[in-house]
mmCIF file of C-alpha atoms in Angstrom:
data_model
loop_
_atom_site.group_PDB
_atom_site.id
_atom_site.type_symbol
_atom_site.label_atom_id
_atom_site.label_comp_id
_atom_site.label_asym_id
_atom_site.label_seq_id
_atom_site.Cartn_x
_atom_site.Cartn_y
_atom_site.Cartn_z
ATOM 1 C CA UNK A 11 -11.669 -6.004 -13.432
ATOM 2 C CA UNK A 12 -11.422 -2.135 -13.901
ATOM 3 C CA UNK A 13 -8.122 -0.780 -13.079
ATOM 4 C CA UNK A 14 -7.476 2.691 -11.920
ATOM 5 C CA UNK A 15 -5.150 5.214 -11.296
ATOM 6 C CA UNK A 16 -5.472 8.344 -8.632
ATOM 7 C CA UNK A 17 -2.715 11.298 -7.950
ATOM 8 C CA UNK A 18 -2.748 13.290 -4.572
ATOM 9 C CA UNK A 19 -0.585 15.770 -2.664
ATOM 10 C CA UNK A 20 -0.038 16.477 0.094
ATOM 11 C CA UNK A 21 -0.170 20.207 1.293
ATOM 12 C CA UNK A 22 1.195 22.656 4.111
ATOM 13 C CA UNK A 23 -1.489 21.122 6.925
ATOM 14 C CA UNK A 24 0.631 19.659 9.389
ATOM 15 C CA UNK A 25 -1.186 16.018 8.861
ATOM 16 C CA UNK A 26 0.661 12.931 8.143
ATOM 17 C CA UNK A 27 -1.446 12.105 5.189
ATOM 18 C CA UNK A 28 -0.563 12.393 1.466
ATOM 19 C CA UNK A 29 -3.298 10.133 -0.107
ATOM 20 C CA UNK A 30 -5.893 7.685 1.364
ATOM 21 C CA UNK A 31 -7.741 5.069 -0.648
ATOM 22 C CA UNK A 32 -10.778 3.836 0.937
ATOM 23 C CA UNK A 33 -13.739 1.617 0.069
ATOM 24 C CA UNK A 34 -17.174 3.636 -0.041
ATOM 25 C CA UNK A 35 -19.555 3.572 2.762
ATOM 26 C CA UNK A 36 -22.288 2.014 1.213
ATOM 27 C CA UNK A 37 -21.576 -1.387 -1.370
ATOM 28 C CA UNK A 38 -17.820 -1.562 -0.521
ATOM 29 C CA UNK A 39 -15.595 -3.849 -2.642
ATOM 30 C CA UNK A 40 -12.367 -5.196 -2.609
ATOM 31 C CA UNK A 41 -9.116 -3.531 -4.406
ATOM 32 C CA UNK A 42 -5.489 -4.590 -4.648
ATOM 33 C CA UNK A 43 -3.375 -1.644 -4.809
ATOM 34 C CA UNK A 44 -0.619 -2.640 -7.052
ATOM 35 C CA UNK A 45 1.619 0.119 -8.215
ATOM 36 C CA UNK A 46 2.803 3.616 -5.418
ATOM 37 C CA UNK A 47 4.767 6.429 -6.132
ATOM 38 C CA UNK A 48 6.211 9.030 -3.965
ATOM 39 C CA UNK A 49 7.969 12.205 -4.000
ATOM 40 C CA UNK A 50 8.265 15.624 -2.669
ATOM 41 C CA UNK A 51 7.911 18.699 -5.034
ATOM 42 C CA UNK A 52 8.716 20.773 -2.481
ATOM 43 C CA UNK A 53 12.695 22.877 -3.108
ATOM 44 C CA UNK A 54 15.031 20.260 -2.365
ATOM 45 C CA UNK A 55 16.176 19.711 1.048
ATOM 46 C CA UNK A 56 18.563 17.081 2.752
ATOM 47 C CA UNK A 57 15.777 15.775 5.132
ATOM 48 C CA UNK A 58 14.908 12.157 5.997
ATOM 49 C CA UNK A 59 11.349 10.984 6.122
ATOM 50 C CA UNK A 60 9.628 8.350 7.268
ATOM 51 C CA UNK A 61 7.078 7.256 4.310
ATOM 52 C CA UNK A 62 4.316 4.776 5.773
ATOM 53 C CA UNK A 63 1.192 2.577 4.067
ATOM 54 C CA UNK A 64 -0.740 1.568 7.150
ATOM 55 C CA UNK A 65 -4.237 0.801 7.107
ATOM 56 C CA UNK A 66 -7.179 3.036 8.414
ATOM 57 C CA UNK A 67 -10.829 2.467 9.114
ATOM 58 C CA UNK A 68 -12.008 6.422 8.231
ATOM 59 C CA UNK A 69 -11.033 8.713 4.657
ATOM 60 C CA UNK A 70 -10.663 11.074 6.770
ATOM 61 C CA UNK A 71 -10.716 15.085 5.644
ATOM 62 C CA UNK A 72 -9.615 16.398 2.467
ATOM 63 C CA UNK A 73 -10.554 17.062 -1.463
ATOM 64 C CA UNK A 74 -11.851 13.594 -3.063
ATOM 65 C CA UNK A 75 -10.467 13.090 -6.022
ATOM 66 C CA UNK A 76 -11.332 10.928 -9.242
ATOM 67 C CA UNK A 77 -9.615 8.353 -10.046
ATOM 68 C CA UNK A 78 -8.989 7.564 -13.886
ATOM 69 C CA UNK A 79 -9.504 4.324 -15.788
ATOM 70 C CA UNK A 80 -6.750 3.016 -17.231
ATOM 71 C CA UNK A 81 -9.006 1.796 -19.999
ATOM 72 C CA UNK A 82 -11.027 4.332 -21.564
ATOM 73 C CA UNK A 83 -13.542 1.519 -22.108
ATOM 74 C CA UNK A 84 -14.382 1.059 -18.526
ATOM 75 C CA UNK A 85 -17.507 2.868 -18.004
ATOM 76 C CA UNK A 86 -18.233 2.356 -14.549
ATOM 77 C CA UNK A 87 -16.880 4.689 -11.748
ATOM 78 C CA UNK A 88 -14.688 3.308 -9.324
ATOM 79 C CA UNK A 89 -16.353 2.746 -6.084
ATOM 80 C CA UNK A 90 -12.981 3.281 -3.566
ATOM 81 C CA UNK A 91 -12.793 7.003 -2.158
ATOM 82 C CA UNK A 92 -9.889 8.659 -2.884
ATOM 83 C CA UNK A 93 -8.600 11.950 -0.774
ATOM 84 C CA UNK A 94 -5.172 14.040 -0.911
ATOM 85 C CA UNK A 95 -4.845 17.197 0.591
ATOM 86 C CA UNK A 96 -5.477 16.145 3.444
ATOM 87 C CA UNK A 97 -6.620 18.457 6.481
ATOM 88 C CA UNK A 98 -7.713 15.769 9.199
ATOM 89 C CA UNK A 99 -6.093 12.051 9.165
ATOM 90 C CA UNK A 100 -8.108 9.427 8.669
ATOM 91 C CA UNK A 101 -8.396 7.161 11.996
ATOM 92 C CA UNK A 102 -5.095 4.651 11.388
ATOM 93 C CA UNK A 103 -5.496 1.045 12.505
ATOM 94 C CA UNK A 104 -2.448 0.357 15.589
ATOM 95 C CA UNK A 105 0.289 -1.384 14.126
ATOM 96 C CA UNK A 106 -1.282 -2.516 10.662
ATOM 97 C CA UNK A 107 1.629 -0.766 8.760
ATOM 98 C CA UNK A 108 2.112 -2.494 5.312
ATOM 99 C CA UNK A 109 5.042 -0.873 4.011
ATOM 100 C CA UNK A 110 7.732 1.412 5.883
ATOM 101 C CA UNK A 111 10.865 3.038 4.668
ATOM 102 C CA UNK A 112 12.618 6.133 5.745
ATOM 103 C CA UNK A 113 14.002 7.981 2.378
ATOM 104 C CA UNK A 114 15.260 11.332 1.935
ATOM 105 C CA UNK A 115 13.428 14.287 0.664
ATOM 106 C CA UNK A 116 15.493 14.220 -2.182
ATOM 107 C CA UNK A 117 14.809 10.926 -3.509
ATOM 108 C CA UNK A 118 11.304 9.556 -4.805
ATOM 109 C CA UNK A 119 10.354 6.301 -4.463
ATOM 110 C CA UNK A 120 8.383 3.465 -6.524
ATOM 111 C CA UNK A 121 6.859 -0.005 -6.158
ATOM 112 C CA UNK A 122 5.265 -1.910 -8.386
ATOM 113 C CA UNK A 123 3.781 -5.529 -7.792
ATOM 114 C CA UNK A 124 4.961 -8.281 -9.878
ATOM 115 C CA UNK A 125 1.416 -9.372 -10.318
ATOM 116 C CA UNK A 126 -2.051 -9.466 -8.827
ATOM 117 C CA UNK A 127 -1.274 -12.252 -5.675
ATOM 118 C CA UNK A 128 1.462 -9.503 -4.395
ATOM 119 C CA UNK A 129 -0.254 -6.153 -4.357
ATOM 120 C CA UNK A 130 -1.748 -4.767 -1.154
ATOM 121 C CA UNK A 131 -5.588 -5.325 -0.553
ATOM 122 C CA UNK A 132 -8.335 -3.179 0.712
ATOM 123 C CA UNK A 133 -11.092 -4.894 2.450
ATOM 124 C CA UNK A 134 -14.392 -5.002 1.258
ATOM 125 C CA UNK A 135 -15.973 -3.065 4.972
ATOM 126 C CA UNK A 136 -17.056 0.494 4.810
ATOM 127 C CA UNK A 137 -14.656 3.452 4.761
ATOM 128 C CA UNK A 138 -11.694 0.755 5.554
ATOM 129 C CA UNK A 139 -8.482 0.911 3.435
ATOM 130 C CA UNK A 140 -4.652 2.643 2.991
ATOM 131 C CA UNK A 141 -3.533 6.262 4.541
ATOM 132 C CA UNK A 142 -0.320 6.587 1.900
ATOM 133 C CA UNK A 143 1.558 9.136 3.427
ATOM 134 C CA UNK A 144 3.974 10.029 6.477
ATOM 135 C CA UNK A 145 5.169 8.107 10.665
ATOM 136 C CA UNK A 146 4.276 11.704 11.789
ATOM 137 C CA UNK A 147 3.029 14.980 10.654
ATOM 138 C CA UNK A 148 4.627 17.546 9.035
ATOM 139 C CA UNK A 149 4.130 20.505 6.621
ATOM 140 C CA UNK A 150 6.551 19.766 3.850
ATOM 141 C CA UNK A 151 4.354 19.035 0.755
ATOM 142 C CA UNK A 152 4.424 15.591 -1.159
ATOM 143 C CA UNK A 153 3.359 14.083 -3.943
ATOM 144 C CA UNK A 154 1.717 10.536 -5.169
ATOM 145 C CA UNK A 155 0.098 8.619 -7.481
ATOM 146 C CA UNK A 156 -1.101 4.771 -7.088
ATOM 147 C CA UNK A 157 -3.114 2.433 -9.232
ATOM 148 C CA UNK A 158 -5.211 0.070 -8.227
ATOM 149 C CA UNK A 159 -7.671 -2.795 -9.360
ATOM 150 C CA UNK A 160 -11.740 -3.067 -8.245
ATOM 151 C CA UNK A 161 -12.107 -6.711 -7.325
ATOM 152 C CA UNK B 4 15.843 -12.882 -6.287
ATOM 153 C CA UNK B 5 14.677 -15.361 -8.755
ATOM 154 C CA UNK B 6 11.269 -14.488 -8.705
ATOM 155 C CA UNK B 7 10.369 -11.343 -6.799
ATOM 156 C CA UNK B 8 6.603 -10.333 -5.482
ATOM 157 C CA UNK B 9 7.599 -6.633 -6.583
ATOM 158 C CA UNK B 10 9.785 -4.195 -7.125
ATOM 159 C CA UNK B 11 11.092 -0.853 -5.501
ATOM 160 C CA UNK B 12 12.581 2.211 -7.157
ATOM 161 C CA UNK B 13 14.672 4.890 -5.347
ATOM 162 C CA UNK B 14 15.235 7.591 -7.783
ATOM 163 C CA UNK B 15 18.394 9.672 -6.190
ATOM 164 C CA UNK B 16 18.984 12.710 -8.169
ATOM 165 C CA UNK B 17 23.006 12.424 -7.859
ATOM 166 C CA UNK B 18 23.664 8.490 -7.839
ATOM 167 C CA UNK B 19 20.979 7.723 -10.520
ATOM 168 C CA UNK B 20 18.427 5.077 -10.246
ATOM 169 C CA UNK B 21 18.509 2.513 -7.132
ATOM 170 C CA UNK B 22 15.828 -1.356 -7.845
ATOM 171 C CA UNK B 23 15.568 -3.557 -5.203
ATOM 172 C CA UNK B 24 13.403 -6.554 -5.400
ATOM 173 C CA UNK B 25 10.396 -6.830 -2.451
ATOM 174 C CA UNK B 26 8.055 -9.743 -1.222
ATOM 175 C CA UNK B 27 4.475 -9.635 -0.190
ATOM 176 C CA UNK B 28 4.213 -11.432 2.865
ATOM 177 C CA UNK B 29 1.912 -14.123 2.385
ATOM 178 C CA UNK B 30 0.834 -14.061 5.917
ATOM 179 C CA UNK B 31 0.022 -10.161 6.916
ATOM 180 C CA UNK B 32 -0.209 -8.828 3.221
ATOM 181 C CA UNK B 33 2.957 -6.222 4.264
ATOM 182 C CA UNK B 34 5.891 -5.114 2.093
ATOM 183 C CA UNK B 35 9.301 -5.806 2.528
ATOM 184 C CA UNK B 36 12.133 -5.036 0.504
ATOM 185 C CA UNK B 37 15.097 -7.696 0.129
ATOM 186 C CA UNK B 38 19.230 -7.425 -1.406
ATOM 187 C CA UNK B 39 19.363 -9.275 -4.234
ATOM 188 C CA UNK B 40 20.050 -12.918 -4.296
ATOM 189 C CA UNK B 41 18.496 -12.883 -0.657
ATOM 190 C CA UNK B 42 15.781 -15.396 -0.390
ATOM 191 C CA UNK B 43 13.832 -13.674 1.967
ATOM 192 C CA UNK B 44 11.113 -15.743 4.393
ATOM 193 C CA UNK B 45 9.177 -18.430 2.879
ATOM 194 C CA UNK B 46 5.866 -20.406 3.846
ATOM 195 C CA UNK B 47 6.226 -24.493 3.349
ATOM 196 C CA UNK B 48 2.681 -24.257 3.817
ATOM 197 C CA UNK B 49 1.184 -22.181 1.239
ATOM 198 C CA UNK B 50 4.720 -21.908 -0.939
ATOM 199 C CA UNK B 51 4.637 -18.010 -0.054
ATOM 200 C CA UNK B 52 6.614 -15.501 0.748
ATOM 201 C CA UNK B 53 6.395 -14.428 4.364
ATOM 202 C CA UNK B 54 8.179 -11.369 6.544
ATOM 203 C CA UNK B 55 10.382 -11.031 8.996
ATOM 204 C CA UNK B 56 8.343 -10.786 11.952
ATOM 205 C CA UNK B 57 8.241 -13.886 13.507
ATOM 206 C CA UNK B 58 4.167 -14.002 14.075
ATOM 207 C CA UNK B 59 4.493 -14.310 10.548
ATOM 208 C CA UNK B 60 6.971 -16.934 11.024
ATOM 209 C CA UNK B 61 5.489 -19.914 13.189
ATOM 210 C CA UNK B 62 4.577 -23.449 12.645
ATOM 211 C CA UNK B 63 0.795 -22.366 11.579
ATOM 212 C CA UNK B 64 0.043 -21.167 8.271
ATOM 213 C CA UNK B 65 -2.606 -18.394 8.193
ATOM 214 C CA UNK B 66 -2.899 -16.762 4.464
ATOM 215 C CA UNK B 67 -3.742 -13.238 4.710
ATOM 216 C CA UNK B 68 -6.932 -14.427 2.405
ATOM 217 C CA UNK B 69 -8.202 -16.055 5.544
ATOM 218 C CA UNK B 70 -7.954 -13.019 7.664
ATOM 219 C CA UNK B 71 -9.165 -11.083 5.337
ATOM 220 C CA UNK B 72 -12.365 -12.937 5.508
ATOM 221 C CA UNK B 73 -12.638 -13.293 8.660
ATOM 222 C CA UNK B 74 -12.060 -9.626 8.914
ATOM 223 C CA UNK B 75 -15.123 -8.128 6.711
ATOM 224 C CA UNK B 76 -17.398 -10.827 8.488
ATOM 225 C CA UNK B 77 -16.956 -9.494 11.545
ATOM 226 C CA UNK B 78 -17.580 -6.130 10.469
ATOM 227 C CA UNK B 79 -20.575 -6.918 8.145
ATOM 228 C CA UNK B 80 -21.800 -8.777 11.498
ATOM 229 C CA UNK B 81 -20.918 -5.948 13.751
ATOM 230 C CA UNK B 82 -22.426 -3.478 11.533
ATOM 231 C CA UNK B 83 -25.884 -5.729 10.945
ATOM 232 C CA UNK B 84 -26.465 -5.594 14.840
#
């Protein structure tokens, strides 16, 4: 299946969201997000954050973005909704965090799944999926990029 | 780990690169990082590995799979009526 790749940031709004993969409203499918990168381009700053990957059930408000197919040869467009700058946080789902750490400005941060039966999965129900971004909100700007796999 | 579900990169400017290996819990589809040479949870069940959390950790086995199902037929039925 097509595999994709999608960069966001994450500006001054005092939201906690840097990026937030959803499937569409209308003909959702599955995805397995496999591979999430994080870091802040802001001046460098001894701050901790707390970086979160906890499931919503809006996109919420911000600029949709494109993601890009890893093959060129994939012709289809992908069919999960993909936001960063994010003025209004998506509605999060109570206690359905997937991933947690608390890292310091300074640092970025990685993961990669060592195949497809260990990556994160988006349900195949309307406008349900992953806010990537931040336990609370704040203005410091961030950056990401994830990749992913239609199902 | 022997064979790790993933792995996680902290890329400190002054000590240089950090890896630790993670798992995908078989049971809530969350990521956890582990030290290496830790096991981490496991599933006799469905020969996964599981989290921490010790609804993830009982004498049922529920693969996230399952939930997931169960999941986007509910919705699909809550949204048809």
């Amino acid at each position: 299946m097509a595999r994709w790749g999608v960069g966001g940031s994450k500006n001054a709004s005092a939201v906690q969201s840097i990026l937030v993969l959803t499937a569409a409203s209308s003909s959702p499918r599955r995805a397995r997000l496999y591979e999430y990168n994080v870091g802040s381009g802001a001046t460098p700053a001894d701050l901790a954050f707390i970086h979160i990957i906890q499931r919503c059930s809006t996109s919420g408000t911000g600029t949709s973005q494109t993601p890009n197919a890893l093959d060129p040869a994939d012709s289809l467009a992908s069919t999960i909704v993909t936001k960063d700058a994010i003025t209004s946080d998506p509605t999060i789902t109570s206690g359905a965090v997937v991933w947690k750490i608390a890292i310091n400005q300074r640092l970025s941060y990685s993961w990669y799944a060592n195949g497809d039966n260990f990556s994160i999965v988006i349900p195949a129900t309307a406008s349900n999926g992953f806010m990537c971004g931040l336990s609370a909100t704040t203005s410091t700007t961030f950056d990401s990029s994830s990749k992913f796999e239609e199902l | 780990m022997r064979r790790p579900d993933g792995f996680a990169r902290f890329a400190d400017p002054d000590r240089g690169d950090t890896w630790l290996d993670t798992i995908t819990c078989a049971h809530c589809n969350s990521i956890h990082h582990v030290k290496k040479d830790e096991p981490g949870g496991f599933c006799r069940m469905c020969y996964r590995h599981t989290c921490p959390k010790a609804e993830c950790n009982t004498d049922t086995c529920v693969p996230f799979e399952k939930k997931l199902e169960a999941f986007e037929a509910r919705e699909r039925f809550r949204r048809a009526v």
